[in-house]
Amino acid sequence: MLFDFSYVRFRPWVGDTYESGIQGKKILILGESHHHRCSRPGDPCSRLTPSQRTARHQNLTCEVVEWWSKRRVKTPVARIVPALFGFDRYDFWQHVGFYNYVQSFVLAPRVRPTDMEFENSASAFQEVLDGLRPDRVLVLGKKCWLSLPGSEGPLHSPPVPEPGVGAAEDLGLTGSSDHYAC
């Protein structure tokens, strides 16, 4: 599934069976951002031409999801999100789409995007929604949720839990009193 995007810098991952979805619902998993520094010694991008680097960056989301689906990775996205839906990791990623909202790199893990980076990514997100037309969007992270555009600014109401999808505490995701992982 390929789309012509004008604002999207990092193309979304679309699993082979995304159209049939999970229980007939197309699910888009929405992450926050990529972290990457092409200038880091040994980074493959340092040996690429500018056009090759752009092409690699466009496909970075797909590379990351492929990596998650095929390896035993201990990140919450790779390990816990498939469990929310009762799937093993490889099969799960074939049924969903994945997209990182912020369309610029942050410099390191746990470095948060700025409010401006969130604002500058709204048009790209709308293109992804128009192209993939998901029935449900699982937003990973409170900051990402609160930064989504709405008719009157960011969405300030809490997310609506989906029946049949485990809650954060059911999966041992403690440490957050917000319970935004529904």
Coordinates of C-alpha atoms in Angstrom, one line a residue:
M1 CA 0.0 0.0 0.0
L2 CA 1.8 3.1 -1.2
F3 CA 0.5 6.6 -1.0
D4 CA 1.7 10.0 -2.3
F5 CA 2.4 12.1 0.7
S6 CA 3.4 15.7 0.6
Y7 CA 4.0 16.3 4.3
V8 CA 5.0 12.9 5.6
R9 CA 8.7 12.5 6.1
F10 CA 8.6 9.0 7.6
R11 CA 6.2 6.7 5.8
P12 CA 3.9 4.6 8.0
W13 CA 4.3 0.9 8.4
V14 CA 1.3 -0.9 6.9
G15 CA 1.0 -4.6 7.6
D16 CA 0.2 -7.1 4.8
T17 CA -3.3 -7.7 6.3
Y18 CA -4.0 -4.1 7.5
E19 CA -7.1 -3.8 5.4
S20 CA -8.8 -6.8 7.2
G21 CA -7.4 -5.5 10.5
I22 CA -8.2 -7.0 13.9
Q23 CA -11.7 -8.2 14.3
G24 CA -12.6 -6.3 11.1
K25 CA -11.2 -3.0 12.4
K26 CA -8.2 -1.2 10.8
I27 CA -5.9 -0.2 13.7
L28 CA -3.3 2.5 13.5
I29 CA -0.7 2.5 16.3
L30 CA 0.5 6.1 16.8
G31 CA 4.0 6.5 18.3
E32 CA 5.6 9.8 19.2
S33 CA 8.9 10.2 17.3
H34 CA 12.1 8.8 15.9
H35 CA 15.5 9.4 17.4
H36 CA 18.4 9.3 15.0
R37 CA 21.7 11.1 14.3
C38 CA 23.2 10.5 10.9
S39 CA 26.4 12.2 12.1
R40 CA 27.1 9.5 14.7
P41 CA 30.3 7.5 13.9
G42 CA 29.4 4.2 12.2
D43 CA 25.9 5.2 11.3
P44 CA 25.0 3.8 7.9
C45 CA 23.6 7.2 6.8
S46 CA 27.1 8.7 7.0
R47 CA 28.1 6.8 3.9
L48 CA 25.0 7.7 1.9
T49 CA 24.4 10.5 -0.6
P50 CA 21.8 13.1 0.4
S51 CA 19.1 11.5 -1.8
Q52 CA 19.9 8.0 -0.5
R53 CA 19.7 9.4 3.1
T54 CA 16.3 10.9 2.4
A55 CA 15.1 7.5 0.9
R56 CA 16.4 5.7 4.0
H57 CA 14.7 8.1 6.4
Q58 CA 11.4 7.8 4.5
N59 CA 11.5 4.0 5.1
L60 CA 12.8 4.2 8.7
T61 CA 9.5 3.5 10.3
C62 CA 9.1 0.3 8.2
E63 CA 12.7 -0.8 9.1
V64 CA 12.0 -0.3 12.8
V65 CA 8.7 -2.2 12.8
E66 CA 10.3 -5.1 10.8
W67 CA 13.0 -5.2 13.4
W68 CA 10.4 -5.3 16.2
S69 CA 8.4 -8.0 14.6
K70 CA 11.3 -10.4 14.0
R71 CA 13.5 -10.0 17.1
R72 CA 12.9 -10.4 20.8
V73 CA 13.0 -6.7 21.7
K74 CA 12.1 -5.5 25.2
T75 CA 10.7 -2.2 24.3
P76 CA 7.0 -1.7 25.4
V77 CA 5.9 -1.1 21.9
A78 CA 7.4 -4.3 20.6
R79 CA 6.5 -6.5 23.5
I80 CA 3.4 -5.1 25.2
V81 CA 1.3 -3.6 22.5
P82 CA 0.9 -6.9 20.7
A83 CA -0.1 -8.5 24.0
L84 CA -2.9 -5.9 24.4
F85 CA -4.6 -7.5 21.4
G86 CA -3.7 -11.1 22.2
F87 CA -1.2 -11.6 19.3
D88 CA 2.4 -12.7 19.0
R89 CA 4.6 -10.0 17.9
Y90 CA 5.2 -11.0 14.3
D91 CA 1.5 -11.7 13.5
F92 CA 0.3 -8.6 15.2
W93 CA 2.4 -6.2 13.1
Q94 CA 1.0 -7.8 9.9
H95 CA -2.5 -6.7 11.0
V96 CA -1.9 -3.0 11.9
G97 CA -0.4 0.2 10.7
F98 CA 2.2 2.2 12.7
Y99 CA 3.2 5.8 12.4
N100 CA 5.3 8.2 14.5
Y101 CA 3.5 11.5 14.8
V102 CA 6.5 13.9 14.9
Q103 CA 8.1 14.3 11.5
S104 CA 11.5 15.4 12.6
F105 CA 14.2 13.5 14.5
V106 CA 14.8 13.9 18.2
L107 CA 18.4 13.5 19.2
A108 CA 18.2 10.7 21.7
P109 CA 15.9 8.3 23.5
R110 CA 13.7 10.0 26.1
V111 CA 14.3 13.4 24.6
R112 CA 10.9 14.9 24.0
P113 CA 9.8 16.7 20.9
T114 CA 9.1 20.4 21.3
D115 CA 5.5 21.8 21.1
M116 CA 6.5 23.3 17.7
E117 CA 7.6 19.9 16.4
F118 CA 4.2 18.5 17.3
E119 CA 2.4 21.4 15.7
N120 CA 4.5 21.1 12.5
S121 CA 3.5 17.5 12.2
A122 CA -0.3 17.9 12.1
S123 CA -0.6 18.1 8.3
A124 CA 1.4 14.9 7.8
F125 CA -0.8 13.1 10.4
Q126 CA -3.9 14.2 8.5
E127 CA -2.4 12.8 5.3
V128 CA -1.8 9.5 7.0
L129 CA -5.4 9.4 8.4
D130 CA -6.8 10.2 4.9
G131 CA -4.6 7.6 3.3
L132 CA -5.0 4.7 5.7
R133 CA -8.5 5.5 7.0
P134 CA -8.1 3.6 10.3
D135 CA -11.2 2.6 12.3
R136 CA -9.2 3.0 15.5
V137 CA -6.0 4.8 16.6
L138 CA -4.1 3.6 19.6
V139 CA -2.1 6.6 20.8
L140 CA 1.1 5.7 22.7
G141 CA 1.8 8.3 25.3
K142 CA 0.0 11.1 27.1
K143 CA 2.1 13.9 25.6
C144 CA 1.3 12.6 22.1
W145 CA -2.4 12.3 22.9
L146 CA -2.5 15.9 24.4
S147 CA -0.6 17.2 21.3
L148 CA -3.0 15.9 18.7
P149 CA -4.9 18.5 16.8
G150 CA -8.6 18.8 17.4
S151 CA -11.4 21.2 16.4
E152 CA -10.5 23.4 19.4
G153 CA -6.8 22.8 20.0
P154 CA -5.3 19.6 21.5
L155 CA -7.6 16.9 22.6
H156 CA -8.1 17.4 26.3
S157 CA -10.5 14.6 27.1
P158 CA -9.1 11.2 28.1
P159 CA -9.0 8.4 25.6
V160 CA -12.0 6.0 25.3
P161 CA -11.0 2.4 26.2
E162 CA -11.8 -0.1 23.5
P163 CA -13.8 -3.1 24.7
G164 CA -11.8 -6.3 24.7
V165 CA -8.4 -4.5 24.8
G166 CA -6.5 -5.0 28.0
A167 CA -5.8 -2.0 30.2
A168 CA -2.3 -0.9 31.3
E169 CA -2.5 -2.4 34.8
D170 CA -3.6 -5.8 33.3
L171 CA -0.2 -6.0 31.6
G172 CA 1.9 -4.8 34.5
L173 CA 2.4 -1.3 33.1
T174 CA 2.6 0.4 36.5
G175 CA 4.2 3.7 37.4
S176 CA 1.7 5.9 35.6
S177 CA -1.3 7.1 37.5
D178 CA -2.8 8.5 34.3
H179 CA -3.8 5.1 32.9
Y180 CA -3.7 6.5 29.3
A181 CA -2.7 3.1 28.0
C182 CA -6.2 1.8 27.4

